[in-house]
Coordinates of C-alpha atoms in Angstrom, one line a residue:
Chain A
M1 CA 0.1 0.0 0.0
T2 CA 1.1 3.9 -0.9
P3 CA 1.9 5.7 2.2
L4 CA -0.2 8.7 2.0
K5 CA 2.7 11.2 2.3
K6 CA 3.6 9.7 -1.1
I7 CA 0.4 10.5 -2.9
P8 CA 1.2 13.1 -5.4
P9 CA -0.3 16.3 -5.0
S10 CA -3.8 16.5 -6.7
I11 CA -4.1 18.5 -9.7
G12 CA -4.5 22.1 -9.5
A13 CA -3.2 22.2 -5.8
D14 CA -1.5 25.0 -6.6
R15 CA -4.5 26.4 -7.4
L16 CA -6.5 25.7 -4.1
A17 CA -3.5 26.7 -2.0
G18 CA -5.3 29.2 0.5
W19 CA -8.7 27.9 -0.3
T20 CA -9.3 26.6 3.3
D21 CA -8.2 30.0 4.5
K22 CA -11.0 31.9 2.1
R23 CA -13.5 29.1 3.6
M24 CA -12.7 29.3 7.0
L25 CA -15.5 31.5 7.9
Y26 CA -17.9 29.1 6.3
I27 CA -16.4 26.1 7.9
H28 CA -17.1 27.7 11.8
G29 CA -20.5 28.3 10.4
F30 CA -20.8 24.5 10.6
Q31 CA -20.2 24.5 14.4
H32 CA -21.9 21.8 16.8
Y33 CA -24.6 24.8 18.0
M34 CA -25.1 26.0 14.5
W35 CA -27.2 22.5 13.6
Y36 CA -31.2 22.2 13.4
P37 CA -33.0 19.0 12.8
N38 CA -34.0 20.3 9.5
C39 CA -36.8 18.4 7.3
C40 CA -37.9 18.6 3.9
V41 CA -40.9 18.7 1.7
Q42 CA -41.3 18.7 -2.2
K43 CA -43.7 18.8 -4.8
N44 CA -43.5 19.5 -8.1
I45 CA -45.4 22.8 -9.3
E46 CA -46.2 23.5 -12.9
L47 CA -44.4 26.1 -14.9
T48 CA -46.7 26.5 -18.1
E49 CA -48.5 29.8 -16.9
A50 CA -44.8 31.4 -15.1
D51 CA -43.6 30.5 -18.7
I52 CA -46.0 32.4 -20.4
L53 CA -46.3 34.9 -18.1
R54 CA -42.5 35.7 -18.1
K55 CA -42.4 35.5 -22.1
E56 CA -44.9 38.0 -22.3
M57 CA -43.3 40.8 -19.6
N58 CA -40.2 40.5 -21.7
R59 CA -41.6 41.2 -25.0
E60 CA -43.1 44.1 -23.5
D61 CA -39.2 45.0 -22.0
P62 CA -36.7 43.2 -23.8
D63 CA -34.0 45.5 -21.6
P64 CA -31.5 43.1 -20.1
G65 CA -31.6 44.7 -17.1
S66 CA -34.9 43.9 -16.1
R67 CA -35.6 40.7 -18.1
V68 CA -38.0 38.3 -15.9
T69 CA -36.5 35.3 -15.7
F70 CA -38.3 32.3 -13.4
N71 CA -36.0 33.1 -10.5
H72 CA -37.6 36.6 -10.0
I73 CA -41.7 35.0 -10.4
I74 CA -39.9 32.7 -7.9
N75 CA -39.2 34.8 -5.3
K76 CA -41.9 36.9 -5.8
A77 CA -44.4 34.0 -4.9
V78 CA -42.0 33.1 -1.8
A79 CA -42.3 36.8 -0.5
N80 CA -46.0 36.6 -1.3
A81 CA -46.8 33.3 0.8
L82 CA -44.9 34.6 3.5
R83 CA -47.4 37.3 4.1
H84 CA -49.6 34.7 5.1
H85 CA -46.8 32.5 7.1
I86 CA -45.4 34.8 9.0
L87 CA -43.4 32.0 11.3
F88 CA -41.4 31.0 8.7
N89 CA -39.9 34.5 8.1
S90 CA -38.4 34.5 11.8
K91 CA -35.1 33.9 13.0
R92 CA -34.3 31.5 16.3
T93 CA -32.2 33.3 19.2
W94 CA -30.8 31.6 22.3
R95 CA -33.0 30.5 24.7
D96 CA -35.6 28.5 21.9
T97 CA -37.2 31.9 21.1
Y98 CA -37.9 33.4 17.8
L99 CA -38.4 36.5 16.5
V100 CA -40.4 37.1 13.7
Y101 CA -39.0 39.9 11.1
P102 CA -40.9 43.1 10.4
H103 CA -40.3 42.8 6.8
I104 CA -40.1 40.1 3.9
D105 CA -36.9 39.9 2.7
I106 CA -35.8 37.4 0.5
A107 CA -32.4 36.4 0.2
N108 CA -30.9 34.5 -3.0
V109 CA -28.0 32.4 -3.3
V110 CA -25.9 33.6 -6.2
D111 CA -22.9 31.5 -7.4
V112 CA -20.0 33.6 -8.2
E113 CA -16.8 32.4 -9.5
G114 CA -17.3 28.9 -7.0
M115 CA -18.0 30.8 -4.5
A116 CA -21.4 31.0 -3.1
T117 CA -22.8 34.5 -1.9
Q118 CA -26.5 36.3 -1.1
I119 CA -28.1 39.0 -2.3
V120 CA -30.7 40.1 -0.3
I121 CA -34.2 41.7 -2.2
P122 CA -36.1 43.8 0.6
D123 CA -39.6 43.6 0.8
A124 CA -39.7 41.7 -1.7
D125 CA -43.5 41.4 -0.8
K126 CA -44.4 44.8 -1.8
L127 CA -42.7 45.4 -4.6
T128 CA -44.1 44.5 -8.3
L129 CA -42.5 41.8 -10.6
R130 CA -41.0 44.0 -12.8
Q131 CA -39.4 45.9 -9.5
V132 CA -38.2 42.4 -7.9
A133 CA -36.3 41.5 -11.4
Q134 CA -34.3 45.3 -12.0
L135 CA -33.4 45.5 -8.5
S136 CA -32.3 41.7 -8.6
H137 CA -30.1 42.2 -11.7
R138 CA -28.8 45.8 -10.1
L139 CA -27.2 43.5 -6.8
V140 CA -26.2 40.8 -8.8
S141 CA -23.6 42.9 -10.9
T142 CA -22.6 44.8 -8.4
R143 CA -22.0 41.5 -5.9
R144 CA -20.0 40.1 -8.8
V145 CA -17.5 43.3 -8.2
T146 CA -17.7 43.8 -4.6
L147 CA -17.0 39.8 -3.7
R148 CA -13.8 40.1 -5.7
H149 CA -13.1 43.2 -4.3
R150 CA -13.7 41.9 -0.9
M151 CA -11.8 38.5 -1.9
S152 CA -8.7 39.8 -3.0
R153 CA -8.6 42.2 0.3
L154 CA -9.3 39.2 2.7
D155 CA -6.3 37.0 0.7
N156 CA -4.4 40.4 1.6
I157 CA -5.2 39.9 5.2
F158 CA -4.6 36.5 5.4
Q159 CA -1.1 37.0 3.9
T160 CA -0.2 40.0 6.0
L161 CA -1.5 38.5 9.3
P162 CA -1.6 34.7 9.7
L163 CA -3.0 34.8 13.2
F164 CA -6.0 36.5 11.6
N165 CA -7.3 33.1 9.9
K166 CA -6.6 31.3 13.4
L167 CA -8.7 33.3 15.1
A168 CA -11.5 33.1 13.0
W169 CA -13.3 30.5 14.9
A170 CA -13.9 33.6 17.6
F171 CA -16.1 35.7 15.6
P172 CA -20.3 34.5 15.8
F173 CA -18.5 34.1 19.7
V174 CA -17.6 38.0 19.5
N175 CA -20.8 38.7 17.7
R176 CA -23.0 37.2 20.1
V177 CA -21.6 39.1 23.1
L178 CA -21.4 42.4 21.6
R179 CA -25.6 41.5 20.8
D180 CA -26.2 40.3 24.0
Y181 CA -24.4 43.1 26.2
S182 CA -23.9 46.2 23.9
H183 CA -27.0 48.0 23.7
K184 CA -25.7 49.6 20.2
G185 CA -25.1 46.0 19.0
A186 CA -28.5 44.8 19.9
I187 CA -29.5 47.8 18.1
E188 CA -27.2 47.3 14.8
H189 CA -28.6 43.7 15.2
L190 CA -32.1 44.1 15.1
E191 CA -31.5 47.0 12.4
S192 CA -29.4 44.5 10.4
R193 CA -31.7 42.9 7.1
P194 CA -29.7 39.9 6.7
G195 CA -32.3 38.1 4.3
S196 CA -35.7 36.4 6.0
F197 CA -35.9 33.5 4.4
L198 CA -33.7 31.8 2.1
V199 CA -34.2 30.8 -1.6
T200 CA -31.6 28.8 -3.7
N201 CA -31.7 27.8 -7.1
P202 CA -29.0 25.2 -7.8
G203 CA -31.5 24.1 -11.1
T204 CA -29.4 26.6 -13.1
L205 CA -26.7 24.3 -12.5
G206 CA -28.7 20.9 -13.6
V207 CA -29.1 19.7 -9.8
Q208 CA -32.0 17.6 -10.2
D209 CA -32.2 16.8 -6.5
C210 CA -30.5 17.7 -3.3
K211 CA -30.6 17.0 0.6
A212 CA -28.1 19.1 2.4
M213 CA -28.1 21.7 5.7
L214 CA -28.6 24.6 3.2
F215 CA -29.3 27.3 6.0
F216 CA -27.7 27.9 9.2
G217 CA -30.4 27.6 12.6
F218 CA -30.8 30.6 12.1
R219 CA -33.6 31.1 9.4
M220 CA -36.6 28.9 9.3
G221 CA -36.7 27.9 6.3
C222 CA -35.4 27.7 2.7
L223 CA -36.8 27.2 -0.7
R224 CA -34.7 24.6 -2.9
V225 CA -35.6 24.8 -6.7
M226 CA -34.2 22.1 -8.9
A227 CA -34.1 21.7 -12.2
I228 CA -36.9 21.9 -15.2
E229 CA -38.2 18.4 -15.5
Q230 CA -40.0 17.3 -18.3
K231 CA -43.0 14.3 -16.4
A232 CA -45.1 12.3 -19.0
Q233 CA -48.9 12.4 -18.7
I234 CA -51.5 10.5 -20.8
V235 CA -53.7 13.1 -21.8
D236 CA -57.5 11.6 -24.0
G237 CA -55.0 8.3 -24.1
K238 CA -52.4 10.4 -25.9
L239 CA -49.1 10.6 -24.4
G240 CA -47.9 14.1 -23.4
F241 CA -45.8 16.3 -21.4
K242 CA -45.7 19.0 -19.2
K243 CA -42.4 21.1 -17.7
V244 CA -42.5 20.6 -14.1
L245 CA -40.7 22.4 -11.1
P246 CA -39.1 20.4 -8.5
T247 CA -39.3 22.5 -5.7
G248 CA -38.5 21.7 -2.2
L249 CA -39.1 23.2 1.3
D250 CA -36.5 22.7 4.3
Y251 CA -37.5 23.9 7.5
D252 CA -36.6 23.5 10.9
Q253 CA -38.5 20.8 12.6
R254 CA -38.6 22.9 15.9
I255 CA -40.7 25.6 14.9
C256 CA -43.8 23.2 13.1
D257 CA -44.4 19.7 11.8
A258 CA -44.9 18.8 8.3
P259 CA -48.5 19.8 7.7
A260 CA -47.6 23.7 8.5
A261 CA -44.5 23.4 5.7
A262 CA -46.6 21.6 3.4
R263 CA -49.2 24.7 4.0
L264 CA -46.8 27.4 2.8
L265 CA -45.5 25.0 0.0
N266 CA -49.0 25.2 -1.2
E267 CA -49.4 28.2 -1.3
I268 CA -46.0 29.0 -3.1
Q269 CA -47.3 26.7 -5.4
R270 CA -50.7 28.6 -6.3
N271 CA -48.7 32.1 -6.5
L272 CA -46.5 30.0 -9.0
E273 CA -49.5 28.8 -11.0
D274 CA -51.0 31.3 -11.6
P275 CA -48.8 34.2 -11.4
R276 CA -50.9 36.4 -13.4
R277 CA -53.2 36.8 -10.5
Y278 CA -50.9 36.9 -7.3
C279 CA -47.8 38.1 -8.7
A280 CA -47.5 40.0 -11.8
G281 CA -50.1 42.0 -10.7
P282 CA -50.5 45.5 -8.6
V283 CA -49.0 45.4 -4.7
D284 CA -52.1 44.9 -2.1
E285 CA -51.8 45.6 1.3
P286 CA -53.5 42.8 3.0
E287 CA -55.8 43.4 5.4
I288 CA -55.0 42.1 9.3
G289 CA -57.1 39.3 10.2
S290 CA -58.2 38.7 6.8
D291 CA -58.8 34.7 6.3
E292 CA -57.6 35.0 2.6
G293 CA -55.1 32.2 2.1
G294 CA -54.2 31.9 5.9
A295 CA -52.6 29.1 7.6
Chain B
M1 CA -56.5 50.5 3.4
R2 CA -54.4 49.1 6.6
T3 CA -50.6 48.9 6.4
F4 CA -48.9 45.6 7.2
E5 CA -46.7 46.4 10.0
I6 CA -45.5 43.5 12.5
S7 CA -44.1 44.1 15.3
F8 CA -41.0 41.6 16.8
W9 CA -43.0 38.9 17.4
D10 CA -41.2 37.0 20.6
R11 CA -42.0 34.6 23.9
D12 CA -43.4 37.6 25.7
D13 CA -46.3 37.6 23.0
P14 CA -49.0 35.9 24.1
S15 CA -50.4 33.8 21.1
L16 CA -46.7 33.2 20.3
S17 CA -45.7 31.8 23.2
A18 CA -48.6 29.6 23.9
M19 CA -47.6 27.7 20.7
L20 CA -44.4 27.5 21.5
D21 CA -45.0 26.4 25.4
E22 CA -46.8 23.4 23.5
R23 CA -43.4 22.4 21.5
V24 CA -41.8 22.7 24.7
D25 CA -41.4 18.6 24.6
M26 CA -40.7 18.7 21.1
L27 CA -38.0 21.0 21.4
A28 CA -36.5 19.5 23.9
G29 CA -36.5 15.9 22.2
L30 CA -35.1 17.8 19.1
R31 CA -32.1 18.5 21.2
V32 CA -28.6 16.8 19.5
P33 CA -28.3 14.3 21.9
N34 CA -31.8 13.2 20.9
F35 CA -31.4 12.5 17.3
A36 CA -31.4 9.4 15.9
A37 CA -29.0 8.9 12.9
G38 CA -32.0 8.8 10.9
A39 CA -31.9 7.3 6.8
N40 CA -34.7 7.5 4.4
L41 CA -35.9 4.9 2.2
K42 CA -38.5 5.4 -0.5
M43 CA -40.4 3.1 -2.5
T44 CA -43.4 3.3 -4.2
A45 CA -46.6 0.5 -4.2
P46 CA -48.5 0.0 -7.3
M47 CA -52.5 1.2 -6.4
D48 CA -54.4 -0.4 -9.0
E49 CA -55.4 -3.8 -6.9
L50 CA -55.2 -1.4 -3.4
N51 CA -58.1 1.0 -4.8
R52 CA -60.2 -2.2 -6.0
W53 CA -60.0 -3.9 -2.8
R54 CA -60.5 -0.7 -0.1
K55 CA -63.6 0.2 -2.0
N56 CA -65.0 -3.2 -2.2
R57 CA -64.7 -4.0 1.4
K58 CA -68.1 -3.7 3.5
H59 CA -66.5 -0.9 5.0
P60 CA -64.3 0.9 3.0
L61 CA -61.1 2.3 4.0
G62 CA -58.8 5.2 3.2
I63 CA -55.1 5.1 2.5
T64 CA -53.7 5.9 5.5
A65 CA -56.0 2.9 7.1
S66 CA -54.9 1.0 4.5
V67 CA -51.7 1.2 4.9
A68 CA -51.6 1.0 8.7
A69 CA -53.1 -2.8 8.2
A70 CA -50.1 -3.7 5.5
L71 CA -47.3 -1.8 8.0
R72 CA -49.2 -3.9 11.3
W73 CA -49.0 -6.8 8.7
A74 CA -45.2 -6.4 8.4
L75 CA -44.6 -6.0 11.7
E76 CA -45.5 -9.5 12.4
S77 CA -42.2 -10.4 10.2
D78 CA -39.8 -7.9 11.9
G79 CA -40.7 -6.7 15.0
L80 CA -37.6 -4.5 15.6
F81 CA -39.0 -1.6 13.7
A82 CA -41.7 -1.2 15.9
S83 CA -39.0 -1.1 19.0
L84 CA -38.2 2.0 21.3
F85 CA -34.3 2.5 21.5
D86 CA -33.1 5.1 24.2
G87 CA -29.3 4.9 22.5
R88 CA -28.1 3.6 25.6
D89 CA -29.3 0.0 26.9
N90 CA -32.9 -0.1 26.8
L91 CA -34.3 -1.7 23.6
L92 CA -37.8 -2.1 24.2
V93 CA -39.3 -5.0 21.5
P94 CA -43.2 -5.1 22.2
D95 CA -45.3 -8.2 21.1
N96 CA -48.4 -6.2 20.0
P97 CA -46.6 -2.8 19.0
S98 CA -49.3 0.2 18.8
I99 CA -49.3 2.2 15.7
G100 CA -49.5 6.1 16.1
V101 CA -51.1 8.1 13.3
G102 CA -50.6 11.5 12.5
V103 CA -53.2 13.5 12.4
D104 CA -52.9 17.5 11.3
A105 CA -53.9 19.5 14.2
G106 CA -52.8 23.2 12.8
N107 CA -49.5 24.2 14.1
A108 CA -48.5 21.0 15.0
A109 CA -49.0 17.4 14.5
R110 CA -51.0 15.1 16.6
I111 CA -50.7 11.5 17.2
M112 CA -53.5 9.2 17.5
V113 CA -52.5 6.0 19.3
V114 CA -54.1 2.9 18.2
S115 CA -53.6 -0.1 21.2
G116 CA -51.3 -3.4 19.9
E117 CA -53.3 -5.4 22.2
E118 CA -56.6 -4.3 21.5
Y119 CA -55.9 -4.2 17.6
S120 CA -53.8 -6.9 16.4
D121 CA -55.4 -8.0 13.9
P122 CA -54.4 -5.7 10.7
L123 CA -57.5 -5.2 9.3
D124 CA -59.0 -4.4 12.6
L125 CA -56.8 -2.4 13.2
A126 CA -57.4 -0.1 10.1
D127 CA -61.6 -0.6 11.0
K128 CA -60.6 0.8 13.9
I129 CA -58.3 3.6 12.3
E130 CA -61.5 4.7 9.8
A131 CA -64.1 4.6 12.4
S132 CA -61.9 6.9 14.9
K133 CA -60.8 9.8 12.2
R134 CA -64.2 11.2 12.6
D135 CA -63.9 11.0 16.5
I136 CA -60.5 12.6 16.7
P137 CA -61.1 16.1 18.1
T138 CA -60.3 19.5 16.8
I139 CA -57.3 21.6 18.2
T140 CA -58.2 25.2 16.9
P141 CA -54.7 26.1 15.5
V142 CA -53.3 29.2 17.3
P143 CA -53.8 31.9 14.5
F144 CA -51.2 33.3 12.6
S145 CA -51.6 37.1 12.9
P146 CA -49.4 39.5 11.8
G147 CA -47.9 40.5 15.5
S148 CA -49.9 41.6 18.5
K149 CA -48.7 44.5 20.4
E150 CA -50.3 42.9 23.4
K151 CA -47.9 41.7 25.8
A152 CA -48.0 39.6 29.2
S153 CA -48.0 40.8 32.4
N154 CA -45.3 40.0 34.2
F155 CA -46.6 38.0 36.8
A156 CA -47.6 36.0 33.2
K157 CA -44.0 36.0 31.8
R158 CA -43.0 34.9 35.6
K159 CA -45.6 32.1 35.9
R160 CA -44.1 30.6 32.2
W161 CA -40.7 31.1 32.9
A162 CA -41.1 29.4 36.2
K163 CA -43.3 26.2 34.2
M164 CA -40.6 25.9 31.4
V165 CA -37.2 25.9 33.6
K166 CA -39.2 23.1 35.6
Q167 CA -39.8 21.2 32.7
E168 CA -36.1 21.9 31.2
L169 CA -35.1 20.6 34.6
Q170 CA -37.2 17.2 34.6
E171 CA -35.9 16.2 31.9
R172 CA -32.2 17.0 32.4
F173 CA -32.6 15.2 35.9
D174 CA -34.3 12.1 34.0
Y175 CA -31.9 11.9 31.5
L176 CA -29.4 11.5 34.6
L177 CA -31.1 9.4 37.0
P178 CA -31.8 5.4 35.1
P179 CA -35.0 5.0 37.7
L180 CA -36.5 8.0 36.3
Q181 CA -35.5 7.7 32.6
K182 CA -37.2 4.4 32.8
R183 CA -40.0 5.9 33.9
R184 CA -40.4 8.2 31.0
F185 CA -39.1 5.5 28.6
D186 CA -42.1 3.3 29.7
T187 CA -44.9 6.1 28.7
W188 CA -43.7 6.7 25.2
A189 CA -45.6 3.8 23.6
S190 CA -48.5 5.4 25.0
Q191 CA -48.3 8.6 24.1
R192 CA -47.2 8.5 20.6
G193 CA -47.0 4.4 19.5
H194 CA -44.1 2.3 18.8
I195 CA -44.0 3.2 15.2
Q196 CA -45.4 6.7 13.4
L197 CA -47.4 6.7 10.4
H198 CA -47.9 10.2 8.8
N199 CA -49.5 10.8 5.5
L200 CA -48.7 14.0 4.0
G201 CA -50.4 13.2 0.4
T202 CA -53.3 15.2 1.8
H203 CA -51.3 17.8 1.5
G204 CA -49.5 16.7 -1.8
V205 CA -46.5 16.6 -0.5
Q206 CA -44.7 14.5 -3.3
E207 CA -41.1 14.2 -1.6
F208 CA -39.8 13.9 1.9
K209 CA -36.9 14.1 3.8
G210 CA -37.1 13.2 7.7
L211 CA -35.4 12.9 10.7
L212 CA -35.6 10.4 13.7
R213 CA -35.8 11.1 17.1
R214 CA -35.0 8.7 19.9
P215 CA -36.6 6.6 21.4
W216 CA -38.1 5.6 17.9
V217 CA -36.7 3.4 15.8
S218 CA -39.1 4.2 12.4
M219 CA -41.2 5.1 11.2
L220 CA -43.3 5.6 7.8
W221 CA -44.3 8.3 5.6
V222 CA -47.1 8.3 2.8
L223 CA -46.6 10.6 0.0
E224 CA -49.0 12.0 -2.5
K225 CA -50.3 9.3 -5.3
D226 CA -48.0 9.5 -8.6
E227 CA -48.9 8.2 -12.0
I228 CA -46.4 6.6 -13.5
V229 CA -46.7 6.1 -17.8
S230 CA -45.0 2.8 -18.7
P231 CA -45.7 0.9 -22.0
G232 CA -48.5 -1.4 -21.8
D233 CA -48.9 -5.2 -23.1
S234 CA -50.4 -4.2 -26.6
G235 CA -47.9 -1.2 -27.2
E236 CA -49.6 1.5 -26.0
F237 CA -48.4 3.7 -23.2
V238 CA -50.8 3.5 -20.1
S239 CA -50.6 5.6 -16.6
S240 CA -50.8 3.6 -13.8
P241 CA -50.8 5.5 -10.0
V242 CA -48.9 4.4 -7.4
L243 CA -48.0 5.0 -3.7
P244 CA -45.0 6.4 -2.9
L245 CA -43.7 5.7 0.7
I246 CA -40.5 6.7 2.7
L247 CA -39.5 4.4 5.8
V248 CA -37.3 6.7 8.4
Y249 CA -35.3 4.2 10.5
A250 CA -32.2 4.3 13.1
Q251 CA -29.9 4.1 11.2
E252 CA -27.5 2.9 13.9
L253 CA -29.8 -0.4 14.9
I254 CA -31.1 -1.7 11.1
P255 CA -28.7 -2.3 8.8
V256 CA -29.9 -1.5 5.2
D257 CA -30.5 -4.5 3.9
R258 CA -33.2 -5.2 6.9
A259 CA -35.1 -2.1 6.2
C260 CA -35.4 -2.5 2.6
T261 CA -36.9 -6.2 3.7
F262 CA -39.1 -4.0 5.9
L263 CA -40.4 -1.9 3.2
S264 CA -40.2 -4.1 0.4
K265 CA -43.0 -6.3 3.1
V266 CA -45.7 -3.1 3.7
V267 CA -45.2 -2.9 -0.3
E268 CA -46.0 -6.2 -1.0
A269 CA -49.3 -6.1 1.2
L270 CA -50.4 -2.6 -0.5
T271 CA -49.9 -4.4 -3.8
D272 CA -52.2 -7.7 -3.3
P273 CA -54.2 -6.6 -0.4
K274 CA -56.1 -9.9 -0.4
C275 CA -53.3 -11.1 1.7
L276 CA -54.1 -9.2 4.8
E277 CA -57.4 -11.2 4.4
D278 CA -55.9 -14.5 4.2
R279 CA -54.4 -14.4 7.0
R280 CA -57.4 -15.1 9.1

């Protein structure tokens, strides 16, 4: 057997040098206390109507900066559905307590040069579909620039201050102490809007199914969108195909059981399958206490 | 038109605290030391024969009751899946396992336990579940409202805090002291059954990934029926309904091949439900 030390370095090892340094902040995010019991409910959602609406809107305004994609319709559908299921728009704090955010801010995972990062669409439920699309395009292009700058700055810090990396594990604890014991820290924490619900679309990379720890214990849910599939069906004795979008809702079992999560997913499905009615129109403020579409 | 303003909703909010207090036991059970290494196994059962059988019975059965009968039948060949294991050295393998059927009650699922002692026959058990479905009291869920400005009084806060601390300490001591742990262990079966069955098909769920907490060793989840298109005998494409089942089992205790055999047994009973009657 070849001794371990004699195994040649993998191809491109020089390019991977410093990779763990870059990932250190993420690695520490996976600490034991951040784990949570996650479950997932999933269903296939028909995209025919969403596809028609997307094409119509893009014909009206062909500007690439305001082009509507499935992602934008999904974001809008999720934001609308969260209005009626606000417990999923919350965060978990220490001592089994939950804080429900006063705004629905949808965080999107964006892949930039192999490093996943997030953009946040604030108050997505109050924006029109076109506004969501415009804001999303602007944020993604901005993030591409700023992230590159941030990563190169982080590289410089790692090279000049090796101790910085060794102390990375302490950052979450320092944040926690600041939040708990400093009034200013607490106010900043409450005012920060890091995205109250996560939407990720590995389907754009061709992923057909994925069960993973997609969000950390401070969020209560994550919508996971997979690659669009063609599902066979028999209609009037003839073989046909329909486009479906496998959509999964990962949720924290501590906050609710599967039926409550399934109800949120059903409402997202209702929004996506009739987007002209729920997503494209003007933004209505919901009546407080109205029963329409409630949990 | 009223604006959509919600306050920060925390434990001091009466309606939310009421809901969370109800889940205290669940939260305690879901702490990391109580997790079991739960693996998920999926199989589908053809529904043609099952649909004919359950509708032609004198007392027609629903899907949940039919699957419960198949599950009870499969448990006769392997009782390990209905045992309770507390993660240390306690493994309780019952002769007549009770089946807990999940019932949606708004924010949380309630478990209807059907005693294995009284209903040892799968079909009796299925009839009992079917009959009891209408008798289950509807628990009014705590309404999700856009936040309440009302705050609990200091006295109510202290009372709730004292109750929660007492429960938490009780759990810790129960876990440390073997006799108390045993006493608690003995009540699990009567509260939630030896094995649980949940039907998410009523909510249209088509795929599921679950977890497992101790002391349960396995759970069965039923998903929404699916249509499989395949070439028929005459060359034309035909669509046939199938019922997806997911078995979540404790991987540390049960090898995967044994879990496959067990789930195939459930599928076998659903494929040819007459075997449940032949048993009589």
